[in-house]
GROMACS .gro file of C-alpha atoms in nm:
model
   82
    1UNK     CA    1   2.087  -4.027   1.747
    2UNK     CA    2   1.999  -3.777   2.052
    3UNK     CA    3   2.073  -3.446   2.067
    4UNK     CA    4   2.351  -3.309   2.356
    5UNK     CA    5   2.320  -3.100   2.613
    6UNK     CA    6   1.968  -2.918   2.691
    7UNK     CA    7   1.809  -3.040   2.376
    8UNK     CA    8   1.776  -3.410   2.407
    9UNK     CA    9   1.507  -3.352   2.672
   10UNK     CA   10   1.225  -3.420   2.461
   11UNK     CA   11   0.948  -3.127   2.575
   12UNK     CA   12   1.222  -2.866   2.468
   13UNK     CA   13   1.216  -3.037   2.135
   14UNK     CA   14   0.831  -3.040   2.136
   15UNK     CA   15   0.811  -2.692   2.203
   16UNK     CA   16   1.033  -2.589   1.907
   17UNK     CA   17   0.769  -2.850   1.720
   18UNK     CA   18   0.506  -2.635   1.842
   19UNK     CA   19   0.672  -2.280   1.791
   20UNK     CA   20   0.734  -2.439   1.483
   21UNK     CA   21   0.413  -2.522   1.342
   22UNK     CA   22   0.237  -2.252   1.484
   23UNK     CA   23   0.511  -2.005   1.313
   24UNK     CA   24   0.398  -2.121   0.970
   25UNK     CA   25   0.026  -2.094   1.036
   26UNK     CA   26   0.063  -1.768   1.186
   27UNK     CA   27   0.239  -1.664   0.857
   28UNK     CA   28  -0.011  -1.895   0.636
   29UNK     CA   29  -0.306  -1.745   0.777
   30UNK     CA   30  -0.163  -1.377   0.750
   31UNK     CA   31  -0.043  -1.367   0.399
   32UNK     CA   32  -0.378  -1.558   0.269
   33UNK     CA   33  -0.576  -1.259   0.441
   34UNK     CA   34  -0.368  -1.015   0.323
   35UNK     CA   35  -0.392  -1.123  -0.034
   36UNK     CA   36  -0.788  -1.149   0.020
   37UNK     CA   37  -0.769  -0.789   0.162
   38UNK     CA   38  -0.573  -0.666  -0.151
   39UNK     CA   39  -0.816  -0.886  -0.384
   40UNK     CA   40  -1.086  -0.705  -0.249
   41UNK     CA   41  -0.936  -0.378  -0.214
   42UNK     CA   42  -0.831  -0.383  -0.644
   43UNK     CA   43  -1.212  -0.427  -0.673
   44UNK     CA   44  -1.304  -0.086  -0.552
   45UNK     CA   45  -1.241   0.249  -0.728
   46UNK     CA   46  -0.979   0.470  -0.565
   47UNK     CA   47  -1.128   0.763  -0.294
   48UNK     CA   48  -1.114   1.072  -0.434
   49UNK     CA   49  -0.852   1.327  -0.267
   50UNK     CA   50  -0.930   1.656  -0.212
   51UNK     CA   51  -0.749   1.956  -0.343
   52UNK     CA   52  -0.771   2.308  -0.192
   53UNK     CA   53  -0.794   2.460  -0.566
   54UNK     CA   54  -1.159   2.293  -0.618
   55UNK     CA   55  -1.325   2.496  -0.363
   56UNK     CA   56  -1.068   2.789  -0.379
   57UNK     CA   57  -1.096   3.022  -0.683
   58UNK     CA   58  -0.810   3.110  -0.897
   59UNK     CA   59  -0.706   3.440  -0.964
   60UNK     CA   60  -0.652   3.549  -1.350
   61UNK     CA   61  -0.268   3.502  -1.255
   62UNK     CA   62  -0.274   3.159  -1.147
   63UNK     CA   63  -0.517   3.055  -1.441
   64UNK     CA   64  -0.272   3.194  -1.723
   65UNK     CA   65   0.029   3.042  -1.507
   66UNK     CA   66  -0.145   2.730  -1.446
   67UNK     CA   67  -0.273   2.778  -1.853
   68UNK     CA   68   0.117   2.818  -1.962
   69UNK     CA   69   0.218   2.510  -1.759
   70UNK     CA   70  -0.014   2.270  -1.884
   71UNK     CA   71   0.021   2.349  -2.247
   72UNK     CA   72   0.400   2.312  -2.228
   73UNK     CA   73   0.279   1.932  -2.079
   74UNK     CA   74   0.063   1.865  -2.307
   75UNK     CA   75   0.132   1.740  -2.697
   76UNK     CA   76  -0.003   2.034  -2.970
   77UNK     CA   77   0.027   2.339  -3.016
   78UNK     CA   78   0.164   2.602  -2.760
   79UNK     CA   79  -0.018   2.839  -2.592
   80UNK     CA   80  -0.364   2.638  -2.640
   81UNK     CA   81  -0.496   2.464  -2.350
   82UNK     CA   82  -0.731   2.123  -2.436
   0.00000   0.00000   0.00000
């Protein structure tokens, strides 16, 4: 049974072959090197981010703000920081 039309010429069907196969290598290829990437990646420890507050000192202010905050997020006693 042959295809009508422009498909029955059989290079146009070789070239969808082609686009085809090379499709699902393409996507083989990039999912197995993004998996290795990951793999890798859930080896190594996590960069540390900088934060503006570890080289810029707090005044008293923000300390007993920053104090009240925490100690309402953390489990004990109120008003005592860890």
């Amino acid at each position: 049974m042959s295809l009508p039309g422009p498909f029955s010429d059989p290079r146009v069907i070789t070239l969808f072959g082609l686009l085809a196969v090379s499709t699902v290598a393409w996507l083989t290829l990039n999912l197995r090197a993004r998996a290795r990437a990951r793999r890798e990646l859930a080896g190594l420890p996590l960069e540390r981010v900088w934060h503006p507050q570890e080289s810029v000192p707090l005044t008293p202010e923000e300390e007993q703000a920053f104090g009240q905050v925490v100690s309402r997020l953390t489990p004990g006693p109120a008003g005592r920081l860890l």
